[in-house]
């Protein structure tokens, strides 16, 4: 059986070219596995969570927090 689940990160305003504003060093497996991020993780270092939208071009390509 095959699952075709679209990763929520692809629909998030905090998405970056190869990372995420919430997790600049890489998205934790916990979020990728659950395909959810509605509360900050312990020790996350910021309060960013999943928010539907697309980042602006500046936000997408540079390490500026939103």
Short mmCIF file of N, CA and C in Angstrom, two decimals:
data_model
loop_
_atom_site.label_atom_id
_atom_site.label_comp_id
_atom_site.label_asym_id
_atom_site.label_seq_id
_atom_site.Cartn_x
_atom_site.Cartn_y
_atom_site.Cartn_z
N UNK A 1 0.84 -1.16 0.00
CA UNK A 1 0.00 0.00 0.00
C UNK A 1 0.89 1.24 0.00
N UNK A 2 0.51 2.26 -0.76
CA UNK A 2 1.29 3.48 -0.87
C UNK A 2 0.48 4.66 -0.35
N UNK A 3 1.15 5.53 0.40
CA UNK A 3 0.51 6.73 0.89
C UNK A 3 1.02 7.91 0.10
N UNK A 4 0.13 8.77 -0.32
CA UNK A 4 0.49 9.97 -1.05
C UNK A 4 0.09 11.17 -0.20
N UNK A 5 0.93 11.51 0.76
CA UNK A 5 0.64 12.59 1.68
C UNK A 5 1.51 13.78 1.31
N UNK A 6 0.89 14.91 1.11
CA UNK A 6 1.66 16.12 0.83
C UNK A 6 2.15 16.70 2.14
N UNK A 7 3.41 16.98 2.21
CA UNK A 7 4.01 17.52 3.42
C UNK A 7 3.47 18.91 3.69
N UNK A 8 3.01 19.16 4.92
CA UNK A 8 2.45 20.47 5.26
C UNK A 8 3.47 21.58 5.08
N UNK A 9 4.75 21.26 5.21
CA UNK A 9 5.79 22.28 5.06
C UNK A 9 5.70 22.98 3.70
N UNK A 10 5.26 22.27 2.69
CA UNK A 10 5.14 22.86 1.36
C UNK A 10 4.02 23.89 1.26
N UNK A 11 3.17 23.97 2.27
CA UNK A 11 2.08 24.92 2.28
C UNK A 11 2.26 25.99 3.37
N UNK A 12 3.44 26.05 3.97
CA UNK A 12 3.67 26.90 5.14
C UNK A 12 4.40 28.19 4.78
N UNK A 13 3.96 29.28 5.40
CA UNK A 13 4.58 30.58 5.17
C UNK A 13 6.02 30.64 5.66
N UNK A 14 6.41 29.77 6.57
CA UNK A 14 7.76 29.76 7.13
C UNK A 14 8.74 28.91 6.33
N UNK A 15 8.31 28.31 5.25
CA UNK A 15 9.18 27.47 4.42
C UNK A 15 10.31 28.31 3.84
N UNK A 16 11.46 27.69 3.73
CA UNK A 16 12.64 28.30 3.11
C UNK A 16 13.13 27.38 2.01
N UNK A 17 14.09 27.86 1.24
CA UNK A 17 14.60 27.09 0.11
C UNK A 17 14.98 25.66 0.49
N UNK A 18 15.74 25.49 1.56
CA UNK A 18 16.15 24.15 1.96
C UNK A 18 15.98 23.93 3.46
N UNK A 19 15.15 24.75 4.08
CA UNK A 19 14.95 24.63 5.53
C UNK A 19 13.63 25.29 5.90
N UNK A 20 13.58 25.83 7.09
CA UNK A 20 12.37 26.43 7.63
C UNK A 20 12.78 27.53 8.60
N UNK A 21 12.03 28.62 8.66
CA UNK A 21 12.36 29.69 9.60
C UNK A 21 12.29 29.19 11.04
N UNK A 22 11.41 28.25 11.31
CA UNK A 22 11.28 27.69 12.67
C UNK A 22 12.45 26.77 12.99
N UNK A 23 12.99 26.11 11.97
CA UNK A 23 14.08 25.13 12.17
C UNK A 23 15.15 25.34 11.10
N UNK A 24 15.98 26.39 11.25
CA UNK A 24 16.97 26.69 10.22
C UNK A 24 18.02 25.60 10.01
N UNK A 25 18.18 24.72 11.00
CA UNK A 25 19.16 23.63 10.88
C UNK A 25 18.54 22.35 10.36
N UNK A 26 17.26 22.41 10.00
CA UNK A 26 16.58 21.24 9.48
C UNK A 26 15.32 20.91 10.25
N UNK A 27 14.31 20.49 9.56
CA UNK A 27 13.02 20.17 10.17
C UNK A 27 13.13 18.83 10.89
N UNK A 28 12.75 18.79 12.16
CA UNK A 28 12.86 17.56 12.94
C UNK A 28 12.00 16.43 12.37
N UNK A 29 12.49 15.22 12.52
CA UNK A 29 11.76 14.04 12.06
C UNK A 29 10.37 13.96 12.69
N UNK A 30 10.25 14.42 13.92
CA UNK A 30 8.96 14.40 14.62
C UNK A 30 7.88 15.14 13.82
N UNK A 31 8.24 16.25 13.22
CA UNK A 31 7.27 17.03 12.43
C UNK A 31 7.05 16.36 11.08
N UNK A 32 8.10 15.89 10.47
CA UNK A 32 7.96 15.23 9.17
C UNK A 32 7.13 13.96 9.27
N UNK A 33 7.31 13.21 10.35
CA UNK A 33 6.57 11.97 10.55
C UNK A 33 5.10 12.24 10.85
N UNK A 34 4.84 13.19 11.74
CA UNK A 34 3.46 13.51 12.12
C UNK A 34 2.77 14.36 11.06
N UNK A 35 3.58 15.02 10.21
CA UNK A 35 3.06 15.95 9.20
C UNK A 35 2.18 17.00 9.88
N UNK A 36 2.66 17.49 11.02
CA UNK A 36 1.92 18.49 11.79
C UNK A 36 2.90 19.29 12.65
N UNK A 37 2.58 20.57 12.83
CA UNK A 37 3.38 21.44 13.70
C UNK A 37 2.48 22.58 14.15
N UNK A 38 1.62 22.29 15.12
CA UNK A 38 0.63 23.27 15.58
C UNK A 38 1.00 23.89 16.91
N UNK A 39 2.04 23.37 17.55
CA UNK A 39 2.56 23.94 18.79
C UNK A 39 4.08 23.88 18.72
N UNK A 40 4.77 24.89 19.27
CA UNK A 40 6.23 24.82 19.26
C UNK A 40 6.72 23.58 20.01
N UNK A 41 7.79 23.00 19.50
CA UNK A 41 8.40 21.85 20.16
C UNK A 41 9.23 22.33 21.35
N UNK A 42 9.38 21.52 22.38
CA UNK A 42 10.25 21.89 23.49
C UNK A 42 11.66 22.18 22.98
N UNK A 43 12.21 23.29 23.39
CA UNK A 43 13.55 23.66 22.98
C UNK A 43 13.65 24.22 21.57
N UNK A 44 12.55 24.50 20.94
CA UNK A 44 12.54 24.97 19.55
C UNK A 44 13.30 26.28 19.39
N UNK A 45 13.23 27.18 20.36
CA UNK A 45 13.98 28.43 20.28
C UNK A 45 13.19 29.58 19.68
N UNK A 46 11.98 29.32 19.24
CA UNK A 46 11.08 30.35 18.72
C UNK A 46 9.66 29.81 18.84
N UNK A 47 8.69 30.64 18.51
CA UNK A 47 7.30 30.20 18.65
C UNK A 47 6.61 30.02 17.30
N UNK A 48 7.39 29.85 16.24
CA UNK A 48 6.81 29.67 14.91
C UNK A 48 6.18 28.29 14.78
N UNK A 49 5.00 28.24 14.20
CA UNK A 49 4.30 26.98 13.93
C UNK A 49 3.73 27.05 12.52
N UNK A 50 3.16 25.94 12.07
CA UNK A 50 2.58 25.88 10.73
C UNK A 50 1.56 26.99 10.53
N UNK A 51 1.69 27.69 9.40
CA UNK A 51 0.74 28.73 9.02
C UNK A 51 0.60 28.68 7.50
N UNK A 52 -0.61 28.49 7.04
CA UNK A 52 -0.86 28.37 5.61
C UNK A 52 -0.46 29.66 4.91
N UNK A 53 0.25 29.52 3.81
CA UNK A 53 0.62 30.67 2.99
C UNK A 53 1.93 30.41 2.28
N UNK A 54 2.35 31.39 1.52
CA UNK A 54 3.62 31.30 0.81
C UNK A 54 4.51 32.44 1.27
N UNK A 55 5.78 32.15 1.55
CA UNK A 55 6.70 33.21 1.96
C UNK A 55 6.97 34.16 0.80
N UNK A 56 7.27 35.41 1.14
CA UNK A 56 7.67 36.34 0.09
C UNK A 56 9.01 35.88 -0.45
N UNK A 57 9.42 36.40 -1.59
CA UNK A 57 10.69 35.99 -2.19
C UNK A 57 11.85 36.27 -1.24
N UNK A 58 11.86 37.42 -0.58
CA UNK A 58 12.93 37.74 0.36
C UNK A 58 12.96 36.75 1.51
N UNK A 59 11.80 36.42 2.05
CA UNK A 59 11.73 35.49 3.17
C UNK A 59 12.14 34.09 2.74
N UNK A 60 11.84 33.73 1.51
CA UNK A 60 12.13 32.38 1.04
C UNK A 60 13.63 32.14 0.85
N UNK A 61 14.33 33.14 0.35
CA UNK A 61 15.73 32.91 0.00
C UNK A 61 16.74 33.38 1.04
N UNK A 62 16.30 34.14 2.03
CA UNK A 62 17.23 34.64 3.03
C UNK A 62 16.83 34.17 4.41
N UNK A 63 17.76 34.23 5.33
CA UNK A 63 17.54 33.73 6.69
C UNK A 63 16.87 34.76 7.60
N UNK A 64 15.96 35.55 7.08
CA UNK A 64 15.28 36.53 7.91
C UNK A 64 14.04 35.89 8.51
N UNK A 65 13.87 36.02 9.83
CA UNK A 65 12.66 35.45 10.46
C UNK A 65 11.42 36.22 10.05
N UNK A 66 10.31 35.53 10.04
CA UNK A 66 9.04 36.17 9.72
C UNK A 66 8.23 36.39 10.97
#
